[in-house]
Amino acid sequence: MKLPIDSETVTLLSGLLGGAKKVVIVMHVNPDGDAMGACLALYHSLLQLYPEQEVVMVSPNHYPAFLQWMDGADKMLIFKDKRKTVKEKIATTDLIICVDFNALSRLEGLEKLLLSSPVPRILIDHHIHPNKEEFTLVISDIQVSSTSEIVYQLMKAFMTIPIPMSAAEAILTGMMTDTNNFRDNASTPETFEVLADLLRLGVDKDKVTAAVYDNFSPLRMKLLGYALENMVILPEYRAAYVALSLAELNRFNFQPGDTESFVNYPLNIAKMKLSAYMSEQQDGSIRFSFRSRGDFLVNDFARKHFNGGGHRNAAGGRLNCSLKDAAAFFVTQLGNYKDALLAPI
Ligand code: 5GP
Ligand code: MN
């Protein structure tokens, strides 16, 4: 099977991992299924490989409730709640592994702690333009649809024992969530070869699928209905968006993760090329999620106008303004991209 990395990298990585008594694994702010999957897969694998090693997982803030079922999720140290413990763990670790983000600026507060540590930092990721100078070793491949898939390839390359079932489940969760259940960006044979490997290992795909997709509260389903009812469709731009205020979210007892897939729905409409989901945050800012079809580079769009970034067809960003102004600004920007939006997919 094609590896996204060369044998020299594998040797370097296994040297660093094998030589560390203490390891800290860090994921990005607002972690998603892929960040959790990559983090937990590494955690379970390292515990099996090096039973003497202390492995600590750190997240800048809470992971969504729909990932609570994952084996080991309860061991995650949340920096927002446990600042002192996280500080101490980072100060005494031998090695730091960063998963599923390309720059320390995506750590919101944890960044300074990591920069103050002299130990090697490894990056395992699949986002464009990794900030290479921030890391000792960069394992990054934007062709791979999830970081979890890269973690699997790494594990397969140097694990001397079978991949533990808990790690295999975590990898499947990451692959599944970052590809929208193997629909988007999952066009390489390697992705399906890894999926086949996981099934052969005995992973219960139906259980993981149900845990990820059939695990919502009744109010979350009502919120989805409300969001779709109020979706704004702009056929003249082949775009559509959903915007939700805090008051609207609160009416449906919003929990982190509830709106995770909302941005995908507008693209179910024929001929749509760009979709946005925007929501008012606790701090009053507006967070954006973007999805696109074909060659519309939504990461450029997010970076240039919405202080964000991401992948070619999936990106996010943030603006400090009212929800109404955010929606109007988004529509204005569409006008500047009309040619790209109306070009055939
Ligand atoms: P989502 O819409 O699922 O929150 O994010 C989609 C993709 O865009 C993810 O891969 C995520 O890493 C990236 N992304 C989301 N928000 C931001 C942001 O504010 N800055 C950058 N650079 N990337 C983001
Ligand atoms: Mn990812």
CSV table of C-alpha atoms and ligand atoms in Angstrom, one decimal:
chain,number,residue,atom,x,y,z
A,1,MET,CA,0.0,0.0,0.0
A,2,LYS,CA,1.2,3.5,-0.8
A,3,LEU,CA,2.6,5.3,2.2
A,4,PRO,CA,2.1,9.1,2.5
A,5,ILE,CA,5.6,9.2,4.1
A,6,ASP,CA,9.1,7.8,3.4
A,7,SER,CA,11.0,5.2,5.4
A,8,GLU,CA,13.4,7.9,6.8
A,9,THR,CA,10.4,9.7,8.4
A,10,VAL,CA,9.1,6.4,9.9
A,11,THR,CA,12.6,5.7,11.4
A,12,LEU,CA,12.8,9.3,12.8
A,13,LEU,CA,9.3,9.0,14.2
A,14,SER,CA,9.7,5.6,15.8
A,15,GLY,CA,13.0,6.8,17.3
A,16,LEU,CA,11.4,9.9,18.9
A,17,LEU,CA,8.4,7.9,20.1
A,18,GLY,CA,10.4,5.0,21.5
A,19,GLY,CA,12.8,7.3,23.3
A,20,ALA,CA,10.2,9.3,25.2
A,21,LYS,CA,9.1,8.4,28.7
A,22,LYS,CA,6.4,11.0,28.6
A,23,VAL,CA,4.3,12.1,25.5
A,24,VAL,CA,1.7,14.8,25.2
A,25,ILE,CA,-0.7,14.7,22.2
A,26,VAL,CA,-2.4,18.0,21.3
A,27,MET,CA,-5.4,18.6,19.0
A,28,HIS,CA,-6.8,21.9,17.7
A,29,VAL,CA,-9.5,24.1,19.2
A,30,ASN,CA,-13.1,22.9,18.6
A,31,PRO,CA,-11.8,19.4,17.9
A,32,ASP,CA,-13.7,17.3,15.4
A,33,GLY,CA,-14.0,13.6,14.8
A,34,ASP,CA,-10.7,13.4,12.9
A,35,ALA,CA,-8.7,15.3,15.6
A,36,MET,CA,-10.2,13.0,18.3
A,37,GLY,CA,-9.7,9.9,16.1
A,38,ALA,CA,-6.0,10.7,15.4
A,39,CYS,CA,-5.4,11.6,19.0
A,40,LEU,CA,-7.0,8.5,20.5
A,41,ALA,CA,-5.6,6.2,17.9
A,42,LEU,CA,-2.1,7.4,18.8
A,43,TYR,CA,-2.9,7.2,22.5
A,44,HIS,CA,-4.1,3.6,22.5
A,45,SER,CA,-1.3,2.5,20.2
A,46,LEU,CA,1.4,4.1,22.2
A,47,LEU,CA,0.0,2.6,25.4
A,48,GLN,CA,0.2,-0.9,23.8
A,49,LEU,CA,3.6,-0.4,22.2
A,50,TYR,CA,5.4,1.2,25.2
A,51,PRO,CA,3.5,0.2,28.4
A,52,GLU,CA,6.0,2.2,30.5
A,53,GLN,CA,5.3,5.4,28.7
A,54,GLU,CA,3.0,8.1,30.1
A,55,VAL,CA,0.7,9.4,27.3
A,56,VAL,CA,-1.4,12.5,28.0
A,57,MET,CA,-4.0,13.9,25.6
A,58,VAL,CA,-4.8,17.6,25.6
A,59,SER,CA,-7.5,19.6,23.9
A,60,PRO,CA,-7.7,23.4,24.1
A,61,ASN,CA,-11.5,23.2,24.7
A,62,HIS,CA,-14.3,20.7,24.9
A,63,TYR,CA,-14.8,18.1,22.2
A,64,PRO,CA,-18.4,17.7,21.0
A,65,ALA,CA,-20.8,15.5,23.0
A,66,PHE,CA,-21.4,13.2,20.0
A,67,LEU,CA,-17.8,11.9,20.4
A,68,GLN,CA,-18.1,11.2,24.1
A,69,TRP,CA,-18.7,7.5,23.4
A,70,MET,CA,-15.1,7.1,22.0
A,71,ASP,CA,-12.9,4.8,24.1
A,72,GLY,CA,-10.5,7.0,26.0
A,73,ALA,CA,-12.4,10.3,25.4
A,74,ASP,CA,-12.9,10.7,29.1
A,75,LYS,CA,-9.1,10.8,29.6
A,76,MET,CA,-8.7,13.9,27.5
A,77,LEU,CA,-7.4,16.9,29.5
A,78,ILE,CA,-9.4,20.0,28.6
A,79,PHE,CA,-7.0,23.0,28.9
A,80,LYS,CA,-9.9,25.4,29.5
A,81,ASP,CA,-10.9,23.5,32.6
A,82,LYS,CA,-7.5,22.1,33.8
A,83,ARG,CA,-5.0,24.8,33.1
A,84,LYS,CA,-2.6,23.9,35.9
A,85,THR,CA,-2.5,20.2,35.1
A,86,VAL,CA,-1.9,20.8,31.4
A,87,LYS,CA,0.8,23.4,32.2
A,88,GLU,CA,2.6,20.8,34.4
A,89,LYS,CA,2.2,18.0,31.9
A,90,ILE,CA,3.7,20.1,29.1
A,91,ALA,CA,6.5,21.4,31.3
A,92,THR,CA,7.6,17.8,32.1
A,93,THR,CA,7.0,16.0,28.9
A,94,ASP,CA,9.7,14.6,26.6
A,95,LEU,CA,7.8,14.8,23.4
A,96,ILE,CA,4.8,16.7,21.9
A,97,ILE,CA,2.7,15.4,19.0
A,98,CYS,CA,0.3,17.8,17.3
A,99,VAL,CA,-2.5,16.3,15.3
A,100,ASP,CA,-4.9,17.6,12.6
A,101,PHE,CA,-3.8,21.3,12.4
A,102,ASN,CA,-1.1,23.1,10.5
A,103,ALA,CA,0.0,25.9,12.8
A,104,LEU,CA,0.2,26.5,16.6
A,105,SER,CA,-2.0,29.6,16.2
A,106,ARG,CA,-4.9,27.1,16.0
A,107,LEU,CA,-4.5,26.2,19.7
A,108,GLU,CA,-6.0,29.4,21.2
A,109,GLY,CA,-4.0,29.8,24.4
A,110,LEU,CA,-2.1,26.6,24.4
A,111,GLU,CA,0.3,28.0,21.8
A,112,LYS,CA,2.5,29.9,24.3
A,113,LEU,CA,2.9,26.8,26.5
A,114,LEU,CA,4.0,24.7,23.6
A,115,LEU,CA,6.4,27.3,22.3
A,116,SER,CA,8.0,27.6,25.7
A,117,SER,CA,8.8,23.8,25.8
A,118,PRO,CA,12.3,22.8,24.5
A,119,VAL,CA,11.2,19.2,23.6
A,120,PRO,CA,10.8,18.0,20.0
A,121,ARG,CA,7.4,18.7,18.4
A,122,ILE,CA,6.0,16.4,15.8
A,123,LEU,CA,3.2,17.4,13.4
A,124,ILE,CA,0.9,14.8,11.9
A,125,ASP,CA,-1.6,16.6,9.6
A,126,HIS,CA,-3.3,16.9,6.3
A,127,HIS,CA,-3.9,20.7,6.0
A,128,ILE,CA,-2.3,22.8,3.3
A,129,HIS,CA,0.8,25.0,4.1
A,130,PRO,CA,2.0,23.5,7.4
A,131,ASN,CA,4.0,26.0,9.5
A,132,LYS,CA,7.1,23.9,9.2
A,133,GLU,CA,9.4,26.1,11.4
A,134,GLU,CA,7.2,25.4,14.4
A,135,PHE,CA,7.9,21.7,14.3
A,136,THR,CA,10.9,19.3,14.6
A,137,LEU,CA,9.3,16.7,12.3
A,138,VAL,CA,6.5,17.4,9.9
A,139,ILE,CA,4.4,14.5,8.6
A,140,SER,CA,1.8,16.2,6.4
A,141,ASP,CA,0.0,15.1,3.3
A,142,ILE,CA,-2.8,17.1,1.9
A,143,GLN,CA,-3.8,14.3,-0.5
A,144,VAL,CA,-5.0,12.2,2.4
A,145,SER,CA,-8.5,12.9,3.4
A,146,SER,CA,-8.0,12.6,7.2
A,147,THR,CA,-5.2,12.8,9.7
A,148,SER,CA,-6.5,9.6,11.2
A,149,GLU,CA,-5.8,7.8,7.9
A,150,ILE,CA,-2.2,9.1,8.1
A,151,VAL,CA,-1.9,7.8,11.7
A,152,TYR,CA,-3.0,4.4,10.5
A,153,GLN,CA,-0.3,4.4,7.8
A,154,LEU,CA,2.3,5.4,10.4
A,155,MET,CA,1.1,2.7,12.8
A,156,LYS,CA,1.2,0.1,10.2
A,157,ALA,CA,4.7,1.1,9.2
A,158,PHE,CA,6.3,0.7,12.6
A,159,MET,CA,4.0,-1.1,15.0
A,160,THR,CA,5.4,-4.5,16.0
A,161,ILE,CA,2.1,-5.5,17.5
A,162,PRO,CA,-1.4,-5.5,16.0
A,163,ILE,CA,-3.2,-2.2,16.1
A,164,PRO,CA,-5.5,-2.3,19.2
A,165,MET,CA,-9.2,-2.4,18.5
A,166,SER,CA,-9.8,0.9,20.3
A,167,ALA,CA,-7.2,2.6,18.0
A,168,ALA,CA,-8.8,1.0,14.9
A,169,GLU,CA,-12.3,2.3,16.0
A,170,ALA,CA,-10.8,5.8,16.5
A,171,ILE,CA,-9.2,5.8,13.1
A,172,LEU,CA,-12.5,4.7,11.5
A,173,THR,CA,-14.3,7.5,13.3
A,174,GLY,CA,-11.8,10.1,12.1
A,175,MET,CA,-11.9,8.9,8.5
A,176,MET,CA,-15.7,8.7,8.5
A,177,THR,CA,-16.3,12.2,9.9
A,178,ASP,CA,-13.7,14.0,7.8
A,179,THR,CA,-15.0,12.5,4.6
A,180,ASN,CA,-18.7,13.0,5.4
A,181,ASN,CA,-19.2,9.2,5.7
A,182,PHE,CA,-16.8,8.5,2.8
A,183,ARG,CA,-18.6,10.9,0.4
A,184,ASP,CA,-16.3,13.9,0.2
A,185,ASN,CA,-12.5,13.9,-0.5
A,186,ALA,CA,-12.5,10.1,-0.2
A,187,SER,CA,-11.5,9.5,-3.8
A,188,THR,CA,-8.2,7.6,-3.3
A,189,PRO,CA,-8.1,3.9,-3.4
A,190,GLU,CA,-5.8,4.1,-0.3
A,191,THR,CA,-8.7,5.4,1.8
A,192,PHE,CA,-10.8,2.4,1.0
A,193,GLU,CA,-7.8,0.0,1.4
A,194,VAL,CA,-7.4,1.4,4.9
A,195,LEU,CA,-11.2,0.9,5.5
A,196,ALA,CA,-10.8,-2.7,4.3
A,197,ASP,CA,-7.9,-3.2,6.6
A,198,LEU,CA,-10.0,-1.9,9.5
A,199,LEU,CA,-12.9,-4.2,8.7
A,200,ARG,CA,-10.5,-7.2,8.5
A,201,LEU,CA,-9.2,-6.3,11.9
A,202,GLY,CA,-12.8,-6.7,13.1
A,203,VAL,CA,-13.9,-3.1,13.6
A,204,ASP,CA,-17.7,-2.9,13.9
A,205,LYS,CA,-18.5,-0.2,11.2
A,206,ASP,CA,-22.2,-0.3,11.9
A,207,LYS,CA,-21.6,0.4,15.6
A,208,VAL,CA,-19.3,3.4,14.8
A,209,THR,CA,-21.7,4.7,12.1
A,210,ALA,CA,-24.6,4.6,14.5
A,211,ALA,CA,-22.6,6.2,17.3
A,212,VAL,CA,-21.6,9.0,15.0
A,213,TYR,CA,-24.7,9.6,12.9
A,214,ASP,CA,-27.7,8.2,14.8
A,215,ASN,CA,-27.0,9.6,18.2
A,216,PHE,CA,-28.7,13.0,18.3
A,217,SER,CA,-31.2,14.5,20.7
A,218,PRO,CA,-34.8,15.1,19.6
A,219,LEU,CA,-34.2,18.9,19.9
A,220,ARG,CA,-31.1,18.7,17.6
A,221,MET,CA,-33.3,17.1,14.9
A,222,LYS,CA,-35.8,19.9,15.3
A,223,LEU,CA,-32.9,22.4,15.1
A,224,LEU,CA,-31.9,20.9,11.8
A,225,GLY,CA,-35.5,21.2,10.5
A,226,TYR,CA,-35.5,24.8,11.6
A,227,ALA,CA,-32.2,25.5,10.0
A,228,LEU,CA,-33.2,24.0,6.6
A,229,GLU,CA,-36.6,25.8,6.7
A,230,ASN,CA,-34.7,29.1,7.0
A,231,MET,CA,-31.9,28.2,4.6
A,232,VAL,CA,-31.3,31.0,2.1
A,233,ILE,CA,-30.8,29.7,-1.5
A,234,LEU,CA,-29.1,31.9,-4.0
A,235,PRO,CA,-29.3,30.1,-7.3
A,236,GLU,CA,-27.8,33.1,-9.1
A,237,TYR,CA,-24.5,32.3,-7.4
A,238,ARG,CA,-25.0,28.5,-7.1
A,239,ALA,CA,-24.7,29.1,-3.3
A,240,ALA,CA,-26.8,28.7,-0.2
A,241,TYR,CA,-26.4,29.5,3.4
A,242,VAL,CA,-27.8,28.8,6.9
A,243,ALA,CA,-27.4,31.4,9.6
A,244,LEU,CA,-28.3,30.8,13.3
A,245,SER,CA,-28.3,33.4,16.1
A,246,LEU,CA,-27.5,32.4,19.7
A,247,ALA,CA,-31.1,33.0,20.7
A,248,GLU,CA,-32.2,30.6,18.0
A,249,LEU,CA,-29.6,28.0,19.0
A,250,ASN,CA,-30.6,28.3,22.7
A,251,ARG,CA,-34.3,27.8,21.8
A,252,PHE,CA,-33.2,24.3,20.8
A,253,ASN,CA,-30.9,23.7,23.8
A,254,PHE,CA,-27.8,23.8,21.5
A,255,GLN,CA,-24.9,21.5,22.5
A,256,PRO,CA,-21.5,21.6,20.9
A,257,GLY,CA,-21.5,19.3,17.9
A,258,ASP,CA,-25.2,19.7,17.2
A,259,THR,CA,-24.7,21.7,14.1
A,260,GLU,CA,-21.6,19.8,12.9
A,261,SER,CA,-23.1,18.7,9.5
A,262,PHE,CA,-25.5,21.5,8.8
A,263,VAL,CA,-23.1,23.0,6.3
A,264,ASN,CA,-23.3,19.9,4.1
A,265,TYR,CA,-27.1,20.1,3.5
A,266,PRO,CA,-27.2,23.0,1.0
A,267,LEU,CA,-24.9,21.1,-1.3
A,268,ASN,CA,-27.6,18.4,-1.6
A,269,ILE,CA,-29.4,20.8,-3.9
A,270,ALA,CA,-28.7,20.2,-7.5
A,271,LYS,CA,-26.0,22.4,-9.1
A,272,MET,CA,-25.0,24.0,-5.8
A,273,LYS,CA,-21.3,24.9,-5.6
A,274,LEU,CA,-20.8,26.7,-2.3
A,275,SER,CA,-22.4,26.4,1.0
A,276,ALA,CA,-22.0,28.3,4.2
A,277,TYR,CA,-23.1,27.8,7.8
A,278,MET,CA,-22.7,30.8,10.0
A,279,SER,CA,-23.6,31.0,13.7
A,280,GLU,CA,-23.4,33.6,16.5
A,281,GLN,CA,-20.9,32.5,19.2
A,282,GLN,CA,-21.0,33.1,23.0
A,283,ASP,CA,-18.4,36.0,22.6
A,284,GLY,CA,-20.6,37.7,19.9
A,285,SER,CA,-18.4,36.8,17.0
A,286,ILE,CA,-19.7,34.9,14.0
A,287,ARG,CA,-18.1,31.5,13.1
A,288,PHE,CA,-18.3,30.3,9.5
A,289,SER,CA,-18.1,26.8,8.0
A,290,PHE,CA,-17.8,26.6,4.2
A,291,ARG,CA,-18.1,23.6,1.8
A,292,SER,CA,-17.7,23.6,-2.0
A,293,ARG,CA,-17.9,21.3,-4.9
A,294,GLY,CA,-15.3,20.9,-7.6
A,295,ASP,CA,-12.5,23.4,-8.1
A,296,PHE,CA,-13.9,26.3,-6.1
A,297,LEU,CA,-11.1,26.9,-3.6
A,298,VAL,CA,-13.1,27.5,-0.4
A,299,ASN,CA,-9.9,27.7,1.7
A,300,ASP,CA,-8.7,30.7,-0.3
A,301,PHE,CA,-12.1,32.2,0.1
A,302,ALA,CA,-12.0,31.7,3.9
A,303,ARG,CA,-8.5,33.0,4.2
A,304,LYS,CA,-8.9,36.1,2.1
A,305,HIS,CA,-12.2,37.3,3.5
A,306,PHE,CA,-13.1,35.5,6.7
A,307,ASN,CA,-9.8,35.2,8.8
A,308,GLY,CA,-9.8,31.5,8.3
A,309,GLY,CA,-8.6,28.6,6.1
A,310,GLY,CA,-8.9,24.9,5.7
A,311,HIS,CA,-9.0,22.5,2.8
A,312,ARG,CA,-9.9,23.0,-0.9
A,313,ASN,CA,-13.6,22.0,-0.4
A,314,ALA,CA,-14.0,22.5,3.4
A,315,ALA,CA,-12.9,25.5,5.4
A,316,GLY,CA,-13.9,27.8,8.2
A,317,GLY,CA,-13.4,31.3,9.5
A,318,ARG,CA,-14.6,34.0,11.9
A,319,LEU,CA,-15.8,37.6,11.7
A,320,ASN,CA,-16.5,40.1,14.5
A,321,CYS,CA,-19.8,41.6,13.5
A,322,SER,CA,-23.5,41.0,13.8
A,323,LEU,CA,-25.1,37.9,12.2
A,324,LYS,CA,-27.0,40.1,9.8
A,325,ASP,CA,-23.9,41.9,8.6
A,326,ALA,CA,-22.0,38.6,8.3
A,327,ALA,CA,-24.7,37.2,6.0
A,328,ALA,CA,-24.7,40.4,4.0
A,329,PHE,CA,-20.9,40.4,3.7
A,330,PHE,CA,-21.0,36.8,2.6
A,331,VAL,CA,-23.5,37.6,-0.2
A,332,THR,CA,-21.4,40.6,-1.3
A,333,GLN,CA,-18.3,38.4,-1.6
A,334,LEU,CA,-20.3,35.9,-3.8
A,335,GLY,CA,-20.7,38.7,-6.3
A,336,ASN,CA,-16.9,38.9,-6.6
A,337,TYR,CA,-16.7,35.2,-7.3
A,338,LYS,CA,-19.6,34.9,-9.8
A,339,ASP,CA,-17.4,33.6,-12.6
A,340,ALA,CA,-15.8,30.8,-10.5
A,341,LEU,CA,-19.2,29.9,-9.0
A,342,LEU,CA,-21.0,29.7,-12.3
A,343,ALA,CA,-18.2,27.8,-14.1
A,344,PRO,CA,-19.2,24.2,-14.8
A,345,ILE,CA,-18.1,21.8,-12.1
B,1,5GP,P1,-15.4,23.0,9.9
B,1,5GP,O1,-16.3,23.7,9.0
B,1,5GP,O2,-15.7,21.6,10.0
B,1,5GP,O3,-15.4,23.7,11.3
B,1,5GP,O4,-14.0,23.2,9.3
B,1,5GP,C1,-13.6,22.7,8.1
B,1,5GP,C2,-12.2,22.7,7.9
B,1,5GP,O5,-11.7,24.0,7.9
B,1,5GP,C3,-11.4,22.0,9.0
B,1,5GP,O6,-10.4,21.2,8.3
B,1,5GP,C4,-10.7,23.0,9.8
B,1,5GP,O7,-9.4,22.6,10.1
B,1,5GP,C5,-10.6,24.2,8.9
B,1,5GP,N1,-10.9,25.4,9.6
B,1,5GP,C6,-12.1,25.7,10.3
B,1,5GP,N2,-12.0,26.9,10.9
B,1,5GP,C7,-10.8,27.4,10.6
B,1,5GP,C8,-10.1,28.6,11.0
B,1,5GP,O8,-10.6,29.5,11.6
B,1,5GP,N3,-8.8,28.7,10.5
B,1,5GP,C9,-8.2,27.8,9.7
B,1,5GP,N4,-7.0,28.0,9.3
B,1,5GP,N5,-8.9,26.7,9.4
B,1,5GP,C10,-10.1,26.4,9.8
B,2,MN,MN,-8.8,16.5,9.6
